[in-house]
Tab-separated table of N, CA, C and O and ligand atoms in Angstrom:
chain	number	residue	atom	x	y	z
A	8	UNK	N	0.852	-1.199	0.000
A	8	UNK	CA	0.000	0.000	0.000
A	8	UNK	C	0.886	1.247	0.000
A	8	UNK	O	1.943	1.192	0.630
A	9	UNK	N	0.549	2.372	-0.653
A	9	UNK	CA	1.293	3.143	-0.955
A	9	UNK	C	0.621	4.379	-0.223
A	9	UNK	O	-0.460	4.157	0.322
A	10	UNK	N	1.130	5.612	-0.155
A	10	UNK	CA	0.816	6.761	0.692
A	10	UNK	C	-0.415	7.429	-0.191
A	10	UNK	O	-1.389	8.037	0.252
A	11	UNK	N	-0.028	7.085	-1.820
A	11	UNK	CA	-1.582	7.454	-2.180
A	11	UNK	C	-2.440	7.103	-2.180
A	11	UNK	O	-3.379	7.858	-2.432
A	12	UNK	N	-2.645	5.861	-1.923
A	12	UNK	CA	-3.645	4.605	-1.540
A	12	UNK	C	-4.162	5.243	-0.285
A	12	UNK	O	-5.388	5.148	-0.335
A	13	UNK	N	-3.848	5.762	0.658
A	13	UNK	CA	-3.810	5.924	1.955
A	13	UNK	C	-4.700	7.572	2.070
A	13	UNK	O	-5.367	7.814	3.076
A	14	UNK	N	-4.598	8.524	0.997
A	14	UNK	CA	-5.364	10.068	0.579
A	14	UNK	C	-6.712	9.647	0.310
A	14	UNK	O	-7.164	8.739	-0.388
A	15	UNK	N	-7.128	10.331	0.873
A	15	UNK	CA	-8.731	10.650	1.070
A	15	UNK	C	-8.756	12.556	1.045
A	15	UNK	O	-7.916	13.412	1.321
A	16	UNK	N	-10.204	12.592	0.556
A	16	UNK	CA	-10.623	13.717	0.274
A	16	UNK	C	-11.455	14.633	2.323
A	16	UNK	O	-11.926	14.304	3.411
A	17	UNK	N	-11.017	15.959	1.401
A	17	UNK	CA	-11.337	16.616	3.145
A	17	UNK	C	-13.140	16.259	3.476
A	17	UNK	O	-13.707	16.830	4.408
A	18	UNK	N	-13.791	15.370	2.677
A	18	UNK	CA	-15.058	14.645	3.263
A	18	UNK	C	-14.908	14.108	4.316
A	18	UNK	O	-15.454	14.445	5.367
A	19	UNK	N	-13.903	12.916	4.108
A	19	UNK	CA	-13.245	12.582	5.267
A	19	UNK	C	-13.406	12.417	6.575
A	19	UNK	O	-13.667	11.458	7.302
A	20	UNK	N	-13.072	14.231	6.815
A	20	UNK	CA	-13.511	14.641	8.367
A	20	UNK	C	-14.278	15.454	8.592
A	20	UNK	O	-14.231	16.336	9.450
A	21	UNK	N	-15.327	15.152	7.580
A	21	UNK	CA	-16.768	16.407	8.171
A	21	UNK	C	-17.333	16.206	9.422
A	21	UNK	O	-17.518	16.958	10.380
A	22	UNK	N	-17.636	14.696	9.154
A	22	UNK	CA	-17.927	14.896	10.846
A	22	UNK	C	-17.273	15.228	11.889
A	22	UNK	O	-17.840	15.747	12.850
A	23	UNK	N	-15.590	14.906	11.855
A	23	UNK	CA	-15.143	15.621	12.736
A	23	UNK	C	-14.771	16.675	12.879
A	23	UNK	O	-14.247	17.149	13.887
A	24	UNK	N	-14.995	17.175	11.892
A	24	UNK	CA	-14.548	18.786	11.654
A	24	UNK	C	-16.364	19.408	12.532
A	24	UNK	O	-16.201	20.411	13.227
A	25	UNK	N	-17.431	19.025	12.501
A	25	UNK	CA	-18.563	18.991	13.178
A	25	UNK	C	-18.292	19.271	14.200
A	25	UNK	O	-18.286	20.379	14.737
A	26	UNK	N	-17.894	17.738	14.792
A	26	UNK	CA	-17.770	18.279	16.142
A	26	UNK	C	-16.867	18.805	17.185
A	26	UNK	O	-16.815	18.719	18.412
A	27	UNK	N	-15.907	19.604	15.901
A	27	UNK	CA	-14.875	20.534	17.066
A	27	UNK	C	-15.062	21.706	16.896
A	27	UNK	O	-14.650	22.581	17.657
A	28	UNK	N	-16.052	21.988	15.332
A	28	UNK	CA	-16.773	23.742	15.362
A	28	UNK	C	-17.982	23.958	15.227
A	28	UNK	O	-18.450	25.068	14.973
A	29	UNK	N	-18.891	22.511	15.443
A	29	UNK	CA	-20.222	22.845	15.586
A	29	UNK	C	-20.714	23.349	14.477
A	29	UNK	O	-21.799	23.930	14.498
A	30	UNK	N	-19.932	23.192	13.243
A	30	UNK	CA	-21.032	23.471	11.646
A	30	UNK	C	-19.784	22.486	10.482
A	30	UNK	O	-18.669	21.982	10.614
A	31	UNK	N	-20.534	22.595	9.672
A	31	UNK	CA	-19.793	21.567	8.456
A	31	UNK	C	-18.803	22.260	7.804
A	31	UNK	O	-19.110	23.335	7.290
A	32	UNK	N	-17.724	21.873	7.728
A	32	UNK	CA	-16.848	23.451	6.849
A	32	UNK	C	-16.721	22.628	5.457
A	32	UNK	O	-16.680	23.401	4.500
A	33	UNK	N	-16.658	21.434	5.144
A	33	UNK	CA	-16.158	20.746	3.856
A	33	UNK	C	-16.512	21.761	2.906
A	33	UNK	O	-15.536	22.095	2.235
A	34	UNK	N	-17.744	22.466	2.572
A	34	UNK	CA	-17.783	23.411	1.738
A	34	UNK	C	-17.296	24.879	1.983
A	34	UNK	O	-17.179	25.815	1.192
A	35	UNK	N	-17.079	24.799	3.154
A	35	UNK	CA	-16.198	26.232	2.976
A	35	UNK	C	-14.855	26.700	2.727
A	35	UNK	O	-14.048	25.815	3.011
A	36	UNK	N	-14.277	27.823	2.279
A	36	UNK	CA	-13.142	28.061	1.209
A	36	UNK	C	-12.029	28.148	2.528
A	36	UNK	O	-12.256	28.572	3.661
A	37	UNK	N	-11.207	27.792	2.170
A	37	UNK	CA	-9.795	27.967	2.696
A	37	UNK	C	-8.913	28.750	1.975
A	37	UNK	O	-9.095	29.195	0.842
A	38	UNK	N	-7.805	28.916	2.795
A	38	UNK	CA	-6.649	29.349	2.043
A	38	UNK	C	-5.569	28.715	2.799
A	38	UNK	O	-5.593	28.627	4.026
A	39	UNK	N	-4.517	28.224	1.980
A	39	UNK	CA	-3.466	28.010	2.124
A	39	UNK	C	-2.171	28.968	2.703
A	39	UNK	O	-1.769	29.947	2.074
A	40	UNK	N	-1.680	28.597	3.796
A	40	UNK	CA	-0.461	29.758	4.218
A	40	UNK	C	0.355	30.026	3.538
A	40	UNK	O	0.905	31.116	3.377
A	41	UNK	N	0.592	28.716	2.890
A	41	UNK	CA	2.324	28.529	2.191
A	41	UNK	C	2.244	29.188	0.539
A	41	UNK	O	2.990	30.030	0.038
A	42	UNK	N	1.069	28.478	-0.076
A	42	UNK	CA	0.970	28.799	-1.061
A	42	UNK	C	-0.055	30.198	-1.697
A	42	UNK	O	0.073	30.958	-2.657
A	43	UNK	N	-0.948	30.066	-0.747
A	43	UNK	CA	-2.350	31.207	-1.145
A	43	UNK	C	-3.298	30.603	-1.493
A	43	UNK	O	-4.416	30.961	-1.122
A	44	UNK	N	-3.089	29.358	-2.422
A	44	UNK	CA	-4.213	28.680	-3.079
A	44	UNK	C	-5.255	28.183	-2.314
A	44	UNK	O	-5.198	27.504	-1.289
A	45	UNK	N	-6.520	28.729	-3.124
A	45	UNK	CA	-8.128	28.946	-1.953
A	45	UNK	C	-8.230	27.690	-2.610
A	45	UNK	O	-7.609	27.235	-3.571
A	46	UNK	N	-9.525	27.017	-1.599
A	46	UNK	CA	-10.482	25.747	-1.981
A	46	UNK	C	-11.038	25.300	-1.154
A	46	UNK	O	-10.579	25.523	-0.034
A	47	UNK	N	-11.828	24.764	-1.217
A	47	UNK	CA	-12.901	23.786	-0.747
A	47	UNK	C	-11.969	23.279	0.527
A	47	UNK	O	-10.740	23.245	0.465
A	48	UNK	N	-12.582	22.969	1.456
A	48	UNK	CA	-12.003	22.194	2.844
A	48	UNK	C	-12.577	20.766	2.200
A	48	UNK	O	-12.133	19.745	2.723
A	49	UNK	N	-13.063	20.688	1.641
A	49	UNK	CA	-13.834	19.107	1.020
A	49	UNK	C	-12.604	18.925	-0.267
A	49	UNK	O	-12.876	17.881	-0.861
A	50	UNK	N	-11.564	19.481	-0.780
A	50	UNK	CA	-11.292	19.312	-1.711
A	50	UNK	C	-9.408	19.331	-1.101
A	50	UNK	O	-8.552	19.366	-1.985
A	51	UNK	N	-8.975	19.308	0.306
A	51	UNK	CA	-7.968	19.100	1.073
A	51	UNK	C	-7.438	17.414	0.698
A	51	UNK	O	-8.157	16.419	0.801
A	52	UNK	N	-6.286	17.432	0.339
A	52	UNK	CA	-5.977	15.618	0.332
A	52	UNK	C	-5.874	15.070	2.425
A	52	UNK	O	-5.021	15.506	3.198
A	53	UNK	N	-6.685	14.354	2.695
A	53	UNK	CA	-6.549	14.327	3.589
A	53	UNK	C	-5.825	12.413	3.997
A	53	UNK	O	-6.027	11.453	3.253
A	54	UNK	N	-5.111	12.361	5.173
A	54	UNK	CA	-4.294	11.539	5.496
A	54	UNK	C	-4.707	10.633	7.016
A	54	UNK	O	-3.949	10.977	7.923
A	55	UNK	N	-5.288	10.034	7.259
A	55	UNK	CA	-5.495	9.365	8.538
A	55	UNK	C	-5.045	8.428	9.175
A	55	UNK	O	-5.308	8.094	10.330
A	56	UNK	N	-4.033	7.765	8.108
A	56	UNK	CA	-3.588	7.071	8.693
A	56	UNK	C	-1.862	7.827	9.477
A	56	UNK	O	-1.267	6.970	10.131
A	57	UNK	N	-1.342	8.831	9.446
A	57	UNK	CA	-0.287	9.700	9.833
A	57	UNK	C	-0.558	9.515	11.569
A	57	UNK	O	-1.570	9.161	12.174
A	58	UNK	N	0.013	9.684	11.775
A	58	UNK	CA	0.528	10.042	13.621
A	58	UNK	C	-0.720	11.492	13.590
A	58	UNK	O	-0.374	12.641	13.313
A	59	UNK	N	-2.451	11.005	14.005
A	59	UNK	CA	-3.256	11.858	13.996
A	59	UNK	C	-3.844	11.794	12.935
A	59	UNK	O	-3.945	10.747	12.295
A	60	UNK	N	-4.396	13.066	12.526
A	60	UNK	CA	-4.865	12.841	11.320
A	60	UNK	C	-4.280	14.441	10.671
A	60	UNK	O	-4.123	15.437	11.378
A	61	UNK	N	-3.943	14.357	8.725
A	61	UNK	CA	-3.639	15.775	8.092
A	61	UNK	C	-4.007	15.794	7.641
A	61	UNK	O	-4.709	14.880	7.209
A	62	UNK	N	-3.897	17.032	7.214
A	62	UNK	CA	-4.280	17.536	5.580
A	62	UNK	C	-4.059	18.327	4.898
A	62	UNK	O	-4.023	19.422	5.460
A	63	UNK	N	-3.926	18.341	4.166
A	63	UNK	CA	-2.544	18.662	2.950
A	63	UNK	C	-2.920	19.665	1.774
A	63	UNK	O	-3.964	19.257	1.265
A	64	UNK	N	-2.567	20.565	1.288
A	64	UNK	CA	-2.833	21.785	0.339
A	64	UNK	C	-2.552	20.934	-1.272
A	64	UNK	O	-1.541	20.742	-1.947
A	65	UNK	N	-3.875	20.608	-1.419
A	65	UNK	CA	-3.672	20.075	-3.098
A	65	UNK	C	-2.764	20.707	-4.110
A	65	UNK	O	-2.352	20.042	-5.060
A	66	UNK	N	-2.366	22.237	-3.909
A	66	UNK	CA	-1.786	22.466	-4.822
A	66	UNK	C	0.080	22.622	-4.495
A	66	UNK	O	1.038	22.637	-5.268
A	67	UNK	N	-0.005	22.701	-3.262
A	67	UNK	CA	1.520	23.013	-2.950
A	67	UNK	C	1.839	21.406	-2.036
A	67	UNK	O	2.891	20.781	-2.176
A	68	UNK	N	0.707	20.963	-1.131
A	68	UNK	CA	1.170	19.641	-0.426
A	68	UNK	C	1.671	19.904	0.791
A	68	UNK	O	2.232	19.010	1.425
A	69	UNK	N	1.516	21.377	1.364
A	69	UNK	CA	1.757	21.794	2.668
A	69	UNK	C	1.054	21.353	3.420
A	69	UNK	O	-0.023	21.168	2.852
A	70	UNK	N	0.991	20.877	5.014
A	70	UNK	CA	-0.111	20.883	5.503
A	70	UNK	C	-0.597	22.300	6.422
A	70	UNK	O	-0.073	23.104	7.192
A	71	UNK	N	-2.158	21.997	5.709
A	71	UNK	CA	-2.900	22.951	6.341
A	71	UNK	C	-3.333	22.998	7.758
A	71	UNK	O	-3.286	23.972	8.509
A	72	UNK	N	-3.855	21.543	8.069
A	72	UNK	CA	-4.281	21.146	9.374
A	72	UNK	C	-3.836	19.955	10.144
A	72	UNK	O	-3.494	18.980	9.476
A	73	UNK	N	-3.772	19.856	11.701
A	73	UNK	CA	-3.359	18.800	11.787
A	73	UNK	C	-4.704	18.606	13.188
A	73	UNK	O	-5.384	19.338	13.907
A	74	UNK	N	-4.494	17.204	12.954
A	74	UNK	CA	-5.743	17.045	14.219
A	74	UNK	C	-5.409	16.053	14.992
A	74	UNK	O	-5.846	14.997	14.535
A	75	UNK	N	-4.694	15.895	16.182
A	75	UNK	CA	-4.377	14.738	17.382
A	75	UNK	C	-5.469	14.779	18.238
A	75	UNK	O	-6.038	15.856	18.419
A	76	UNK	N	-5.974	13.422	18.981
A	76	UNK	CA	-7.216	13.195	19.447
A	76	UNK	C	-6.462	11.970	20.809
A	76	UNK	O	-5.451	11.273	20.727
A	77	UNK	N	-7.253	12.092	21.724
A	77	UNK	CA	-6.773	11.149	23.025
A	77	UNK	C	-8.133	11.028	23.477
A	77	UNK	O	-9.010	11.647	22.877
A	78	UNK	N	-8.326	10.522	24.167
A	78	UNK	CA	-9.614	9.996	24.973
A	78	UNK	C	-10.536	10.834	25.225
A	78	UNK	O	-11.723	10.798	24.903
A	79	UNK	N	-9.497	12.212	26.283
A	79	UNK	CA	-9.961	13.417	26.731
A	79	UNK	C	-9.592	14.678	25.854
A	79	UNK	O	-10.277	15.685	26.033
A	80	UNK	N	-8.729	14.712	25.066
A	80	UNK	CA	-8.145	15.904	24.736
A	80	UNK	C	-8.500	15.560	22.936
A	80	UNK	O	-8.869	14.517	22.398
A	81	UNK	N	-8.171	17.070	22.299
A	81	UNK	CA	-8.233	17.446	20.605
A	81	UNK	C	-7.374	18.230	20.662
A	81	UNK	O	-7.321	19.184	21.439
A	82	UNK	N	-6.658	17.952	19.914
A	82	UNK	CA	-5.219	18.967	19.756
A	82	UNK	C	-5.171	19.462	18.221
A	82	UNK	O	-5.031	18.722	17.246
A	83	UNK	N	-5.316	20.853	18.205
A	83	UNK	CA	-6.201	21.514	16.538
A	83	UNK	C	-5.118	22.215	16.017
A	83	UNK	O	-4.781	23.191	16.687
A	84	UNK	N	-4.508	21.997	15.052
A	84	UNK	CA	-2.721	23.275	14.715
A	84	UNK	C	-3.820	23.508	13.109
A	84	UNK	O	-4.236	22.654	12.327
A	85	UNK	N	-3.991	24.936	13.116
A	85	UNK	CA	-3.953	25.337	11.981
A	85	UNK	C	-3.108	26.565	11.199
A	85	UNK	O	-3.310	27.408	10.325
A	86	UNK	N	-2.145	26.161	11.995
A	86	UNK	CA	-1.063	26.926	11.623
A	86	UNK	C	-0.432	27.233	9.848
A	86	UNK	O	0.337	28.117	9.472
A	87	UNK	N	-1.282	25.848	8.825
A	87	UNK	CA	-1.102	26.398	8.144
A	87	UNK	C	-1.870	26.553	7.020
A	87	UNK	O	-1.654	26.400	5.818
A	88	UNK	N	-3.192	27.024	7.938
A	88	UNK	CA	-4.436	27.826	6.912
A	88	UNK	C	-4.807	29.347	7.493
A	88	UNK	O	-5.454	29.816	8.429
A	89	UNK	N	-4.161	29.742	6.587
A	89	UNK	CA	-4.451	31.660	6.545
A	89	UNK	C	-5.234	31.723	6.966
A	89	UNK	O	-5.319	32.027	8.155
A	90	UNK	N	-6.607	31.373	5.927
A	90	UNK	CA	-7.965	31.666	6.863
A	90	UNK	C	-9.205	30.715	6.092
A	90	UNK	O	-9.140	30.209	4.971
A	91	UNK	N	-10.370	30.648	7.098
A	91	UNK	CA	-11.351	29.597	6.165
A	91	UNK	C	-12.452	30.417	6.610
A	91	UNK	O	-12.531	31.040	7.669
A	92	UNK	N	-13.508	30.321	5.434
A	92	UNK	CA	-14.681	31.293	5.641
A	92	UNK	C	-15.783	30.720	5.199
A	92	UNK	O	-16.210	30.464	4.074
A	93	UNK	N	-16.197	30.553	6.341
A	93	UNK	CA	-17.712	29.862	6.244
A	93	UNK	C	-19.052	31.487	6.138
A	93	UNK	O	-19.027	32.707	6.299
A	94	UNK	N	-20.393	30.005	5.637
A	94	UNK	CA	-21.370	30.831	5.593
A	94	UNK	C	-21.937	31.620	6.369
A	94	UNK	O	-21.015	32.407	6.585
A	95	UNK	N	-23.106	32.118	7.162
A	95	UNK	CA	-23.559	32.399	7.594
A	95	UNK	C	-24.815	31.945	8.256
A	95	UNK	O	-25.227	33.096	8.408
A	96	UNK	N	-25.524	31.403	8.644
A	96	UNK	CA	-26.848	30.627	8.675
A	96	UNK	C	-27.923	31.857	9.161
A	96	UNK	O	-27.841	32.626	10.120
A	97	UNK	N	-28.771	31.750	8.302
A	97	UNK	CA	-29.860	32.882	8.083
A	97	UNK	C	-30.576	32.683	8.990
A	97	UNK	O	-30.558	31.543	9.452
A	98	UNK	N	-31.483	33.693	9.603
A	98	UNK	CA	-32.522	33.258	10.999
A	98	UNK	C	-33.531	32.631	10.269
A	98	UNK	O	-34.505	32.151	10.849
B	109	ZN	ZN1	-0.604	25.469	-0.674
């Protein structure tokens, strides 16, 4: 098995991306630190089987996010997404 065998799309972790911000981001836009390049949080190569779980800037291969998990604790580095911008939810 090879490391691309192993990439999955940022679907991935909607649900867990759920339940550490309480809304779905897969459709919302990111940006990349390293590179700039915007996209889809659903469109992140994502990695689970890594020490945690990543995910990786399709166009440069930086990672954007990293997510470590323990029993009690979530450990969240988004050190390298500029910024992600979700919708709004209408009343
Ligand atoms: Zn990038």
């Amino acid at each position: 098995m090879t490391v691309e065998d192993m990439k999955l799309d940022g679907n991935a972790i909607g649900g867990l991306l759920i339940e550490i911000f309480g809304t779905d981001l897969t459709g919302s836009m990111g940006i990349c630190s390293s590179c700039g390049a915007q996209g889809p949080v659903a469109g992140l190569d994502v990695y689970i089987h890594a020490p945690g779980i990543v995910a990786r800037c399709r166009n440069c291969e930086a990672v954007m996010l990293k997510i470590v998990r323990s029993e009690t604790r979530t450990w969240l580095d988004l050190s390298g997404t500029r910024t992600i911008e979700t919708a709004v939810e209408g009343p």
